[in-house]
């Protein structure tokens, strides 16, 4: 008989940092915080890997091209006004840290970067791609901030790697309307309206996997 693949899950959190979320309306920020707590509890219960990918730059935005469409402006403004006034995502600042409302487990793997793409690690840092590859991850629950940057890029890359990906709209923090942005992600991942719906689907997937691992047929009708 055909061997059943062992599914390995990870929770991947992109850019859940104060400098990203400070512009969110309070209600939407609360949605993201509550979603993160629920998903971290899920990851802890099932002993999934938790990987955090975030932006972090050195003092003066060293190594950032002035021609970069987004980060080049930070470099130019920093040259004029210094770290004291222009410090978005600067190493050691509060804005570059994970948001304080979310408690990450001690074993969280941090993958810091200086680029939009979450799989391009900063020099000397652990890469997200390597972390997932080394753990032989086959399924990812993805959440974070700014849909159009790291979250979307992560969904696209995971799709290319044939890693099944799950996203809940309430677990993506963006000041733009969530639904249209998540419709784009839906081309690359399974997108749910909220965390409850996503967790229900995931639990069904886990139950089916357990039955298949034991060589039994899953029950009909969920």
JSON list of N, CA and C in Angstrom, two decimals, residues 13-15 17 20 52-57 71 111-123 125-126 149-151:
[
{"chain": "A", "resi": 13, "resn": "UNK", "atom": "N", "xyz": [4.66, 33.70, 11.60]},
{"chain": "A", "resi": 13, "resn": "UNK", "atom": "CA", "xyz": [4.16, 35.04, 11.92]},
{"chain": "A", "resi": 13, "resn": "UNK", "atom": "C", "xyz": [5.05, 36.06, 11.22]},
{"chain": "A", "resi": 14, "resn": "UNK", "atom": "N", "xyz": [4.47, 36.88, 10.38]},
{"chain": "A", "resi": 14, "resn": "UNK", "atom": "CA", "xyz": [5.25, 37.86, 9.62]},
{"chain": "A", "resi": 14, "resn": "UNK", "atom": "C", "xyz": [4.97, 39.29, 10.11]},
{"chain": "A", "resi": 15, "resn": "UNK", "atom": "N", "xyz": [6.02, 39.97, 10.54]},
{"chain": "A", "resi": 15, "resn": "UNK", "atom": "CA", "xyz": [5.98, 41.41, 10.78]},
{"chain": "A", "resi": 15, "resn": "UNK", "atom": "C", "xyz": [4.95, 41.87, 11.80]},
{"chain": "A", "resi": 17, "resn": "UNK", "atom": "N", "xyz": [4.85, 43.58, 14.33]},
{"chain": "A", "resi": 17, "resn": "UNK", "atom": "CA", "xyz": [5.69, 44.51, 15.06]},
{"chain": "A", "resi": 17, "resn": "UNK", "atom": "C", "xyz": [4.96, 45.84, 15.24]},
{"chain": "A", "resi": 20, "resn": "UNK", "atom": "N", "xyz": [4.59, 48.35, 12.44]},
{"chain": "A", "resi": 20, "resn": "UNK", "atom": "CA", "xyz": [3.59, 48.00, 11.43]},
{"chain": "A", "resi": 20, "resn": "UNK", "atom": "C", "xyz": [2.17, 48.24, 11.93]},
{"chain": "A", "resi": 52, "resn": "UNK", "atom": "N", "xyz": [9.00, 33.40, 13.63]},
{"chain": "A", "resi": 52, "resn": "UNK", "atom": "CA", "xyz": [8.67, 34.82, 13.50]},
{"chain": "A", "resi": 52, "resn": "UNK", "atom": "C", "xyz": [9.64, 35.46, 12.52]},
{"chain": "A", "resi": 53, "resn": "UNK", "atom": "N", "xyz": [9.09, 36.04, 11.45]},
{"chain": "A", "resi": 53, "resn": "UNK", "atom": "CA", "xyz": [9.91, 36.76, 10.47]},
{"chain": "A", "resi": 53, "resn": "UNK", "atom": "C", "xyz": [9.60, 38.24, 10.58]},
{"chain": "A", "resi": 54, "resn": "UNK", "atom": "N", "xyz": [10.64, 39.07, 10.83]},
{"chain": "A", "resi": 54, "resn": "UNK", "atom": "CA", "xyz": [10.40, 40.49, 11.01]},
{"chain": "A", "resi": 54, "resn": "UNK", "atom": "C", "xyz": [11.45, 41.36, 10.36]},
{"chain": "A", "resi": 55, "resn": "UNK", "atom": "N", "xyz": [11.09, 42.62, 10.15]},
{"chain": "A", "resi": 55, "resn": "UNK", "atom": "CA", "xyz": [12.03, 43.60, 9.61]},
{"chain": "A", "resi": 55, "resn": "UNK", "atom": "C", "xyz": [12.88, 44.18, 10.73]},
{"chain": "A", "resi": 56, "resn": "UNK", "atom": "N", "xyz": [14.17, 44.31, 10.47]},
{"chain": "A", "resi": 56, "resn": "UNK", "atom": "CA", "xyz": [15.05, 44.93, 11.46]},
{"chain": "A", "resi": 56, "resn": "UNK", "atom": "C", "xyz": [16.29, 45.47, 10.75]},
{"chain": "A", "resi": 57, "resn": "UNK", "atom": "N", "xyz": [16.55, 46.76, 10.95]},
{"chain": "A", "resi": 57, "resn": "UNK", "atom": "CA", "xyz": [17.66, 47.41, 10.28]},
{"chain": "A", "resi": 57, "resn": "UNK", "atom": "C", "xyz": [18.70, 47.89, 11.29]},
{"chain": "A", "resi": 71, "resn": "UNK", "atom": "N", "xyz": [12.14, 51.36, 1.43]},
{"chain": "A", "resi": 71, "resn": "UNK", "atom": "CA", "xyz": [13.10, 51.58, 2.52]},
{"chain": "A", "resi": 71, "resn": "UNK", "atom": "C", "xyz": [14.14, 52.65, 2.20]},
{"chain": "A", "resi": 111, "resn": "UNK", "atom": "N", "xyz": [13.56, 35.06, 12.58]},
{"chain": "A", "resi": 111, "resn": "UNK", "atom": "CA", "xyz": [14.25, 35.21, 11.30]},
{"chain": "A", "resi": 111, "resn": "UNK", "atom": "C", "xyz": [14.17, 36.69, 10.90]},
{"chain": "A", "resi": 112, "resn": "UNK", "atom": "N", "xyz": [15.20, 37.44, 11.24]},
{"chain": "A", "resi": 112, "resn": "UNK", "atom": "CA", "xyz": [15.20, 38.87, 10.95]},
{"chain": "A", "resi": 112, "resn": "UNK", "atom": "C", "xyz": [15.72, 39.12, 9.54]},
{"chain": "A", "resi": 113, "resn": "UNK", "atom": "N", "xyz": [15.18, 40.15, 8.91]},
{"chain": "A", "resi": 113, "resn": "UNK", "atom": "CA", "xyz": [15.55, 40.44, 7.53]},
{"chain": "A", "resi": 113, "resn": "UNK", "atom": "C", "xyz": [15.56, 41.95, 7.29]},
{"chain": "A", "resi": 114, "resn": "UNK", "atom": "N", "xyz": [16.14, 42.35, 6.14]},
{"chain": "A", "resi": 114, "resn": "UNK", "atom": "CA", "xyz": [16.16, 43.75, 5.72]},
{"chain": "A", "resi": 114, "resn": "UNK", "atom": "C", "xyz": [15.49, 43.92, 4.36]},
{"chain": "A", "resi": 115, "resn": "UNK", "atom": "N", "xyz": [14.59, 43.02, 4.03]},
{"chain": "A", "resi": 115, "resn": "UNK", "atom": "CA", "xyz": [13.92, 43.04, 2.73]},
{"chain": "A", "resi": 115, "resn": "UNK", "atom": "C", "xyz": [12.44, 42.76, 2.90]},
{"chain": "A", "resi": 116, "resn": "UNK", "atom": "N", "xyz": [11.65, 43.06, 1.87]},
{"chain": "A", "resi": 116, "resn": "UNK", "atom": "CA", "xyz": [10.22, 42.78, 1.93]},
{"chain": "A", "resi": 116, "resn": "UNK", "atom": "C", "xyz": [9.96, 41.29, 1.99]},
{"chain": "A", "resi": 117, "resn": "UNK", "atom": "N", "xyz": [10.73, 40.53, 1.21]},
{"chain": "A", "resi": 117, "resn": "UNK", "atom": "CA", "xyz": [10.48, 39.10, 1.08]},
{"chain": "A", "resi": 117, "resn": "UNK", "atom": "C", "xyz": [10.90, 38.37, 2.35]},
{"chain": "A", "resi": 118, "resn": "UNK", "atom": "N", "xyz": [10.00, 37.59, 2.96]},
{"chain": "A", "resi": 118, "resn": "UNK", "atom": "CA", "xyz": [10.30, 36.95, 4.24]},
{"chain": "A", "resi": 118, "resn": "UNK", "atom": "C", "xyz": [11.29, 35.79, 4.14]},
{"chain": "A", "resi": 119, "resn": "UNK", "atom": "N", "xyz": [11.62, 35.36, 2.94]},
{"chain": "A", "resi": 119, "resn": "UNK", "atom": "CA", "xyz": [12.56, 34.24, 2.81]},
{"chain": "A", "resi": 119, "resn": "UNK", "atom": "C", "xyz": [13.97, 34.71, 2.47]},
{"chain": "A", "resi": 120, "resn": "UNK", "atom": "N", "xyz": [14.20, 36.00, 2.56]},
{"chain": "A", "resi": 120, "resn": "UNK", "atom": "CA", "xyz": [15.52, 36.56, 2.29]},
{"chain": "A", "resi": 120, "resn": "UNK", "atom": "C", "xyz": [16.08, 37.08, 3.61]},
{"chain": "A", "resi": 121, "resn": "UNK", "atom": "N", "xyz": [16.90, 36.30, 4.26]},
{"chain": "A", "resi": 121, "resn": "UNK", "atom": "CA", "xyz": [17.38, 36.64, 5.60]},
{"chain": "A", "resi": 121, "resn": "UNK", "atom": "C", "xyz": [18.48, 37.70, 5.55]},
{"chain": "A", "resi": 122, "resn": "UNK", "atom": "N", "xyz": [18.56, 38.49, 6.61]},
{"chain": "A", "resi": 122, "resn": "UNK", "atom": "CA", "xyz": [19.68, 39.43, 6.75]},
{"chain": "A", "resi": 122, "resn": "UNK", "atom": "C", "xyz": [20.96, 38.64, 7.00]},
{"chain": "A", "resi": 123, "resn": "UNK", "atom": "N", "xyz": [22.09, 39.26, 6.66]},
{"chain": "A", "resi": 123, "resn": "UNK", "atom": "CA", "xyz": [23.38, 38.60, 6.84]},
{"chain": "A", "resi": 123, "resn": "UNK", "atom": "C", "xyz": [23.57, 38.19, 8.30]},
{"chain": "A", "resi": 125, "resn": "UNK", "atom": "N", "xyz": [21.76, 36.08, 9.91]},
{"chain": "A", "resi": 125, "resn": "UNK", "atom": "CA", "xyz": [20.50, 35.69, 10.54]},
{"chain": "A", "resi": 125, "resn": "UNK", "atom": "C", "xyz": [20.00, 34.37, 9.97]},
{"chain": "A", "resi": 126, "resn": "UNK", "atom": "N", "xyz": [19.14, 33.70, 10.72]},
{"chain": "A", "resi": 126, "resn": "UNK", "atom": "CA", "xyz": [18.54, 32.46, 10.25]},
{"chain": "A", "resi": 126, "resn": "UNK", "atom": "C", "xyz": [17.46, 32.77, 9.22]},
{"chain": "A", "resi": 149, "resn": "UNK", "atom": "N", "xyz": [2.89, 42.88, 1.64]},
{"chain": "A", "resi": 149, "resn": "UNK", "atom": "CA", "xyz": [4.34, 42.68, 1.67]},
{"chain": "A", "resi": 149, "resn": "UNK", "atom": "C", "xyz": [4.66, 41.24, 2.07]},
{"chain": "A", "resi": 150, "resn": "UNK", "atom": "N", "xyz": [5.08, 41.02, 3.31]},
{"chain": "A", "resi": 150, "resn": "UNK", "atom": "CA", "xyz": [5.61, 39.70, 3.68]},
{"chain": "A", "resi": 150, "resn": "UNK", "atom": "C", "xyz": [4.55, 38.61, 3.67]},
{"chain": "A", "resi": 151, "resn": "UNK", "atom": "N", "xyz": [3.32, 38.91, 4.10]},
{"chain": "A", "resi": 151, "resn": "UNK", "atom": "CA", "xyz": [2.30, 37.86, 4.17]},
{"chain": "A", "resi": 151, "resn": "UNK", "atom": "C", "xyz": [2.00, 37.32, 2.77]}
]
